[in-house]
Coordinates of C-alpha atoms and ligand atoms in Angstrom, one line a residue:
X1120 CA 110.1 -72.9 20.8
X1121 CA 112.1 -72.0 17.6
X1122 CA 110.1 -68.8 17.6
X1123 CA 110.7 -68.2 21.4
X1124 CA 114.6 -68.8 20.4
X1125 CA 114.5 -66.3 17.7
X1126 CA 112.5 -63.5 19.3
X1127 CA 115.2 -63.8 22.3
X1128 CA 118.0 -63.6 19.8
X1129 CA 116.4 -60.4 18.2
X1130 CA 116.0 -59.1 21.4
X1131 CA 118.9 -59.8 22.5
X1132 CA 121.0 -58.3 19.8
X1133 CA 119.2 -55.2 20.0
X1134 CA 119.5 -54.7 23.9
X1135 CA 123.0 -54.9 23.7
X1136 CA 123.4 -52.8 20.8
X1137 CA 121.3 -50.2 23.1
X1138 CA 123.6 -51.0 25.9
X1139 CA 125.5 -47.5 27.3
X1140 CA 127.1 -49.0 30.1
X1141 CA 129.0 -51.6 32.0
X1142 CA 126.0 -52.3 34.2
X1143 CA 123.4 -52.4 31.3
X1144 CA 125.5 -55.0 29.8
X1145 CA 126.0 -57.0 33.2
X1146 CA 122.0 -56.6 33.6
X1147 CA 121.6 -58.4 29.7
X1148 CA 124.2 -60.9 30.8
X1149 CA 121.7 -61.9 33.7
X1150 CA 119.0 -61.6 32.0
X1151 CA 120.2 -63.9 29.4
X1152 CA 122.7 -66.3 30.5
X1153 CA 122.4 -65.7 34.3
X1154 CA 121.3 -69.2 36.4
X1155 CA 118.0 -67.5 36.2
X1156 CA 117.9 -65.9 32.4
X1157 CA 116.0 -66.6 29.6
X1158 CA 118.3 -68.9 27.9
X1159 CA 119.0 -71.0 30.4
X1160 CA 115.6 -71.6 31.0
X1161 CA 114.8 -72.8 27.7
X1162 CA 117.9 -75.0 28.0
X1163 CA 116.1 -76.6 31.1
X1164 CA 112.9 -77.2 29.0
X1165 CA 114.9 -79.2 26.9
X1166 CA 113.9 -82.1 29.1
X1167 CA 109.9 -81.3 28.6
X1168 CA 110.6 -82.2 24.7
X1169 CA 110.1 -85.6 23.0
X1170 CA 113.2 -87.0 23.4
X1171 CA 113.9 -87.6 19.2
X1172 CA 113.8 -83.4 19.2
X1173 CA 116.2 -82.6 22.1
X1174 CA 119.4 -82.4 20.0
X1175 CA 118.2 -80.5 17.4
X1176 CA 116.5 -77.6 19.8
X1177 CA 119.4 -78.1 22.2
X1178 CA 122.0 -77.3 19.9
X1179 CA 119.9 -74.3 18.7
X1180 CA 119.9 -72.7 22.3
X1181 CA 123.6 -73.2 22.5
X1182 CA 124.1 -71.5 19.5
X1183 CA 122.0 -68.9 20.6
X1184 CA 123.5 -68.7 23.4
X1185 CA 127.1 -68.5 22.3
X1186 CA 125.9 -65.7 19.2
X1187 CA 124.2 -63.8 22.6
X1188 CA 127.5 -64.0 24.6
X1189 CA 129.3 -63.1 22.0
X1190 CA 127.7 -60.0 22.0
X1191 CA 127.7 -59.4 24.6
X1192 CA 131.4 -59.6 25.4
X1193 CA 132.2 -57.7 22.3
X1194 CA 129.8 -54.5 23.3
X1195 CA 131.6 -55.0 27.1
X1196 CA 135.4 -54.2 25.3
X1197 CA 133.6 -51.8 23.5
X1198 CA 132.0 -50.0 26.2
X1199 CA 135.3 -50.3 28.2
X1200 CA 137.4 -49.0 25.7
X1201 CA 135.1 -45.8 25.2
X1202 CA 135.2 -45.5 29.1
X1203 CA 138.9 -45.5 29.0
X1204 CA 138.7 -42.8 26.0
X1205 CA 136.5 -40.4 28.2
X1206 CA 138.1 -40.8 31.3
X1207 CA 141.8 -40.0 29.2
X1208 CA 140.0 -37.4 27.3
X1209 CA 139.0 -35.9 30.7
X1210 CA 141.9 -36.2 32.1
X1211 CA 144.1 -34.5 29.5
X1212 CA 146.9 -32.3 30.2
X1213 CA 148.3 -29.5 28.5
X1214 CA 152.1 -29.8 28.7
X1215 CA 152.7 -26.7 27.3
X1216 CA 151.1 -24.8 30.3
X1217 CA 153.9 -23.0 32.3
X1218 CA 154.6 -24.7 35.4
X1219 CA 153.9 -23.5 38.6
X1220 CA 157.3 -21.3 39.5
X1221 CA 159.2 -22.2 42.8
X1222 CA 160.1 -19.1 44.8
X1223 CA 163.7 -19.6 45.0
X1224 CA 165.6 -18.4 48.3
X1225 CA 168.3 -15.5 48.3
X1226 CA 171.6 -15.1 49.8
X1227 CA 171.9 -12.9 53.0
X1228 CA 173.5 -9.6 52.8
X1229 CA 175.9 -10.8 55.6
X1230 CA 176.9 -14.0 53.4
X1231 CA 177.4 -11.5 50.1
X1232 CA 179.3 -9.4 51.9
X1233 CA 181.3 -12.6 53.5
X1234 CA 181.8 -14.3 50.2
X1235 CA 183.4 -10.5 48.9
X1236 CA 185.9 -10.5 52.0
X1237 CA 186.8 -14.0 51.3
X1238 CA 187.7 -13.6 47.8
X1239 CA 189.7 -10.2 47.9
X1240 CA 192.0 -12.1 51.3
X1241 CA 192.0 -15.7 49.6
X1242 CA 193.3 -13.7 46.5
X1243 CA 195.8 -12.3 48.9
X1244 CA 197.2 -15.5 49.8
X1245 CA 195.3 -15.8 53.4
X1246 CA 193.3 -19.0 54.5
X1247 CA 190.0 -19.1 56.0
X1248 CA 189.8 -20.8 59.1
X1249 CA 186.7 -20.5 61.9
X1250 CA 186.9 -20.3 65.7
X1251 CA 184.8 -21.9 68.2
X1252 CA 181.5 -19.8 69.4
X1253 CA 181.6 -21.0 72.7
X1254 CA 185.0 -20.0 74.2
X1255 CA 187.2 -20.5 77.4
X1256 CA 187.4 -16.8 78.7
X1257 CA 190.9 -17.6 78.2
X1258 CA 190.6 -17.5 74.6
X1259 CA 188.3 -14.7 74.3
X1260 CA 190.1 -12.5 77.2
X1261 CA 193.2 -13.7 78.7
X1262 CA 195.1 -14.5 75.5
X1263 CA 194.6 -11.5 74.2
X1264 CA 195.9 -9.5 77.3
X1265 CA 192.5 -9.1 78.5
X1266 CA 193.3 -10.3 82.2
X1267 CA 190.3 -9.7 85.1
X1268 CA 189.6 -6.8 86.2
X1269 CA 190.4 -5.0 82.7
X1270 CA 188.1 -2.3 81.9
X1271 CA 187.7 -4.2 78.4
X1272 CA 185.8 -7.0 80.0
X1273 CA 183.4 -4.9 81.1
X1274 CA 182.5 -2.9 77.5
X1275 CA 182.5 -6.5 76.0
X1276 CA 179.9 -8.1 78.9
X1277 CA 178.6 -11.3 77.3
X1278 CA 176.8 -14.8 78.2
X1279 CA 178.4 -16.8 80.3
X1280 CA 178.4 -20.6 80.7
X1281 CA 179.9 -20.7 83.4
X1282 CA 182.7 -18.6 85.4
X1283 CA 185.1 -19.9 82.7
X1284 CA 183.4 -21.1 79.6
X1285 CA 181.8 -18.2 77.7
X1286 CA 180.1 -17.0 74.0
X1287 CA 182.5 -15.3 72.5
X1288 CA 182.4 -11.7 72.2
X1289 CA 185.3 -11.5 69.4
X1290 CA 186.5 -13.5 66.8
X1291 CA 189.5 -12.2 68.1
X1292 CA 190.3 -15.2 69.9
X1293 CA 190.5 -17.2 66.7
X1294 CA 194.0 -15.7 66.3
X1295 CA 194.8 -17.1 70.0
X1296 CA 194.0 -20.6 68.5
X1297 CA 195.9 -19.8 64.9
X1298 CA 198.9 -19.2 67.1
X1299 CA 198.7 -22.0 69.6
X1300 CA 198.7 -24.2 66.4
X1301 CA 202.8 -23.1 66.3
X1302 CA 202.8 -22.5 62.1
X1303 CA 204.3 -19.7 60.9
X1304 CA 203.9 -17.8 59.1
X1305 CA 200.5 -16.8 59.6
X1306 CA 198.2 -15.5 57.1
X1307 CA 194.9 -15.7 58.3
X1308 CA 191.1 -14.3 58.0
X1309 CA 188.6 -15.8 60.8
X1310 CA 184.5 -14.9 60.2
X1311 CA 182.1 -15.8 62.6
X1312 CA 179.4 -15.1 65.1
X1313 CA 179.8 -12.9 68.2
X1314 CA 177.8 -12.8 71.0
X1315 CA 177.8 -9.4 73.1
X1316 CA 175.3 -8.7 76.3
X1317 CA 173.3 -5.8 74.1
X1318 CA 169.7 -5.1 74.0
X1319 CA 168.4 -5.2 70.3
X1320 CA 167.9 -1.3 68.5
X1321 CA 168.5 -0.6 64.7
X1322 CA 172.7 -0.3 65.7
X1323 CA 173.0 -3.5 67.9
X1324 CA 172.1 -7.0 68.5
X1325 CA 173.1 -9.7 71.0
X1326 CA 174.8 -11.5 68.4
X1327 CA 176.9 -10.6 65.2
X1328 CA 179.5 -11.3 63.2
X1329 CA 182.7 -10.2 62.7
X1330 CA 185.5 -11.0 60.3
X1331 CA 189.4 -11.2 62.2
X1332 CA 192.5 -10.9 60.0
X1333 CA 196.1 -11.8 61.6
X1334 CA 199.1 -11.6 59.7
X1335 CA 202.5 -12.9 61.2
X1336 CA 205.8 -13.6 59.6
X1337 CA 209.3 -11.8 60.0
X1338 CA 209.4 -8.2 58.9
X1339 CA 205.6 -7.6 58.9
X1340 CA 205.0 -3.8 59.5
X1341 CA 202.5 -0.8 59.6
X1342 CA 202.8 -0.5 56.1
X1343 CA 201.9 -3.8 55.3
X1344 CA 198.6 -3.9 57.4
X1345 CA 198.0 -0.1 56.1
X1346 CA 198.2 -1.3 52.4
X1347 CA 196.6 -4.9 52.8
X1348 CA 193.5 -2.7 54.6
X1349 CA 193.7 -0.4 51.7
X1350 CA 193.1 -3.1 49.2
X1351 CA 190.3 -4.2 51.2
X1352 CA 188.6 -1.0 51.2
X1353 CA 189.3 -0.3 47.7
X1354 CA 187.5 -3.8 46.1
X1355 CA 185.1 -3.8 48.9
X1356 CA 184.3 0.1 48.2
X1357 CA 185.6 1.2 44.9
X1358 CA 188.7 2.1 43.2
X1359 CA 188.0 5.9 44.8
X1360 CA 188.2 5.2 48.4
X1361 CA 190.6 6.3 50.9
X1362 CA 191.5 5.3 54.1
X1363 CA 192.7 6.8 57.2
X1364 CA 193.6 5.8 60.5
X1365 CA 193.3 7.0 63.8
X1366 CA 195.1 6.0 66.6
X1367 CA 193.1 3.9 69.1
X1368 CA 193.3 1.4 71.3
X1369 CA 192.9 -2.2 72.2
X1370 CA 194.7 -4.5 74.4
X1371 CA 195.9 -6.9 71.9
X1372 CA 197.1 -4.5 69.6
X1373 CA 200.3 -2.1 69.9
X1374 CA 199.9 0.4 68.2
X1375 CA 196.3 0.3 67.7
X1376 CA 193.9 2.3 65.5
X1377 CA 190.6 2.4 63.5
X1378 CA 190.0 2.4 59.7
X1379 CA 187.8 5.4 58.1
X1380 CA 187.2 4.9 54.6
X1381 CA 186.5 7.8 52.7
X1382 CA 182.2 8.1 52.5
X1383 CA 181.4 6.4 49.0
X1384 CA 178.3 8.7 48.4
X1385 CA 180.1 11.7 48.6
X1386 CA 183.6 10.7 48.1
X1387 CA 184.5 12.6 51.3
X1388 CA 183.2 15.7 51.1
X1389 CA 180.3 15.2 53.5
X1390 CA 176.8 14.2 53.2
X1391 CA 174.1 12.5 55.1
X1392 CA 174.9 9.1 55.2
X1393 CA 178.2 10.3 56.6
X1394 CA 176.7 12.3 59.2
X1395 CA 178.8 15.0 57.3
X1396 CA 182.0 13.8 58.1
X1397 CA 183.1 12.6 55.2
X1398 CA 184.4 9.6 56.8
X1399 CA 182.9 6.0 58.2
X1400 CA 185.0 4.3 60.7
X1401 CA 184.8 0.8 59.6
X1402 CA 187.1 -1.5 62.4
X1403 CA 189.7 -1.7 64.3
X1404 CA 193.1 -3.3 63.9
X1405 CA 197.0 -2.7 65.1
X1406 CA 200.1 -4.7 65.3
X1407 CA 200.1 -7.7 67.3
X1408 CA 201.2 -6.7 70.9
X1409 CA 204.2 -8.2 72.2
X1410 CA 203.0 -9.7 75.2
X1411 CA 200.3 -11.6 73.5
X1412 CA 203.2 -13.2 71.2
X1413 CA 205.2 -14.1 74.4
X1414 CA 201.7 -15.8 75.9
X1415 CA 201.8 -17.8 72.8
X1416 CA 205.3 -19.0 73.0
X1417 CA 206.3 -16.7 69.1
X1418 CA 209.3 -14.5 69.8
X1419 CA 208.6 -11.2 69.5
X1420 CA 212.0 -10.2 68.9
X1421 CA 212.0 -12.5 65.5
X1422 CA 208.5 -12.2 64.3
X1423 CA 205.9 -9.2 64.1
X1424 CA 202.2 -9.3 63.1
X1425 CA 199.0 -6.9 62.3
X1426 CA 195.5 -7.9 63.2
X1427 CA 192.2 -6.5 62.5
X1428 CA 188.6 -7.0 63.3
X1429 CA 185.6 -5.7 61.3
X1430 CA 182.4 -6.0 61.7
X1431 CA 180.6 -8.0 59.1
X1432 CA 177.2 -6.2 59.7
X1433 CA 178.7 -3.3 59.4
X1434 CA 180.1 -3.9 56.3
X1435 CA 176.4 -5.1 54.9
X1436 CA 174.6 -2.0 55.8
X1437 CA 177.1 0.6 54.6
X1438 CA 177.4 -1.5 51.0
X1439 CA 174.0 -2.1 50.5
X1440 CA 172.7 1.2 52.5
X1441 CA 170.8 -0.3 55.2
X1442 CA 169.9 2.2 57.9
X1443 CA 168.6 -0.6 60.8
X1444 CA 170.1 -4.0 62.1
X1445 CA 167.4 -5.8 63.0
X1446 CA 166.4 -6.0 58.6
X1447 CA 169.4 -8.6 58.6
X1448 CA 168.0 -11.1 61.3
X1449 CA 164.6 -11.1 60.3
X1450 CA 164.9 -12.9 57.2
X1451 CA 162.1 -11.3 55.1
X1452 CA 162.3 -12.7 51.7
X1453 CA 161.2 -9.2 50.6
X1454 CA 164.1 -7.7 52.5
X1455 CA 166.4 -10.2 51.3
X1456 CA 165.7 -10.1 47.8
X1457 CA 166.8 -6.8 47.2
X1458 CA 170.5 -7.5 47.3
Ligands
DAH2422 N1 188.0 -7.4 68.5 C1 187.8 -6.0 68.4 C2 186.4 -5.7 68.8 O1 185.6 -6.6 68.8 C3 188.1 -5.6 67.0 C4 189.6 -5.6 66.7 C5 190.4 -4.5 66.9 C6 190.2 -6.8 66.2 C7 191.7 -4.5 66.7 C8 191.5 -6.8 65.9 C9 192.3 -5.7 66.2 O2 192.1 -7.9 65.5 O3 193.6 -5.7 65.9 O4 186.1 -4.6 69.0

């Protein structure tokens, strides 16, 4: 039995020193200790023994047994540990790589341009204030001596609601609700989207945006819109530019005209993108008509006004030189990116 005990131990040791892996170990553990293993069943053969030599040989198997276990549970941590050191090793990573990069979005030519307008009026002294897209016709028509029936109804044919309730077809009728607030003075610009019956080419869309401008306070004249829209054109177009105006007209307005600025490729003496006129007509604008002050309860006697629309759009593609419309709504990051 002592030699039994022995050759086990030697065994033993050297299995587990062989051991690679967890389950090698598990399978010594069994084979050892288990209900069934080696040890154990020298333990239960204690009982064939004279009784005078039972506590000697039984306290030589538990010694075996606890120098076998011990093992055993020491080359377990070890063969954890390595585990861990592989699977770490494996899993390594290299912190200094460059991370993966983000596209990153880009502002729309119609917001650059916006965001130029606003600063050059804000810097004038004018708030910002939005309109409502879906107007009474009231608003968009009435108020701005637009009654039924006026020719000017028809060239602005839009989506109605219903027979009263419509999208908007100029931020023009932002100004109705500026004056219905009863502040004055006024000092106002108005961006937003317009909607207008069209059918989509590279020169129109069903829906825009536009940028309104109403000034009112006592004294206001021609030469006060004339210079304010000659600022304008100067920041948004450089220090060069000109402007001229033409007389025009639009219900609201009294006189009325549109703005040319001088062509900034060829500083007016004509060239393609000016279809050789030397000029581009960029919007329209006059002095707030009288009758449009009366139907918004302002004097017309105390106080006069000048207005103007632009075209936001407009504005985009002559800065940036883009020769179709329907670039700006399809939001191609490729498109976009550009300006
Ligand atoms: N609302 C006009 C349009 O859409 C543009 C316009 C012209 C606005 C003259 C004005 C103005 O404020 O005074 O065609």
């Amino acid at each position: 039995m002592k030699e039994d005990l022995n050759r086990i131990v030697r065994e033993a040791m050297e299995a587990v020193s062989n051991a690679v892996t967890s389950d090698d170990i598990e399978k010594l553990r069994v084979r050892y200790s288990g209900k069934k293993g080696e040890i154990t069943a020298l333990l239960k053969s204690l009982k064939d023994l004279p009784p005078d030599m039972r506590p000697e040989a039984g306290e030589a198997i538990n010694k075996a047994r606890a120098q076998i276990e011990g093992n055993i549970q020491e080359a377990q941590a070890r063969i954890k540990e390595k585990s861990l050191e592989l699977k770490l090793a494996a899993e390594t990573i290299d912190v200094t790589l460059p991370g993966q990069e983000i596209p990153m979005g880009h502002s729309h030519p119609n917001t650059i341009a916006l965001r130029e307008l606003e600063r050059i009026f804000i810097g004038m002294g004018y708030e910002v204030v939005e309109g409502p897209e879906v107007e009474k016709d009231y608003y968009n028509f009435e108020a701005l001596n637009i009654p039924d029936g006026h020719p000017a109804k028809d060239e602005q044919d839009t989506f109605y609601i219903n027979g009263d309730i419509l999208l908007r077809t100029q931020t023009s009728s932002a100004q109705v609700h500026e004056m219905e607030k009863g502040r004055l003075p006024i000092r106002m610009i108005s961006p937003g989207r317009v909607f207008r019956s069209d059918a989509v080419d590279a020169t129109h869309s069903p829906s825009f945006h536009q940028v309104e401008g109403l000034v009112i306070d006592k004294g206001v004249t021609f030469s006060d819109l004339k210079g304010t829209l000659g600022i304008m054109a100067r920041e948004l177009f450089g220090d060069d530019t000109e402007v001229r105006f033409r007389p025009h007209h639009f219900p609201f307005t009294e006189p009325s005209a549109e703005m040319d600025v001088s062509c900034f490729k060829c500083g007016g003496k004509g060239c393609s993108f000016c279809k050789g006129e030397g000029w581009i007509e960029i919007l329209g604008c006059g002095m707030v008509h009288p009758h449009v002050f009366e139907m918004n309860g302002i004097d017309p006697e105390e106080y006069t006004g000048f207005a103007f629309g632009v075209g936001l759009e407009r504005i985009a593609l002559l800065k940036y030189g883009i020769d179709d419309m329907r670039l700006m709504y399809e939001n191609d990051i490729r498109f976009l990116s550009q300006f």
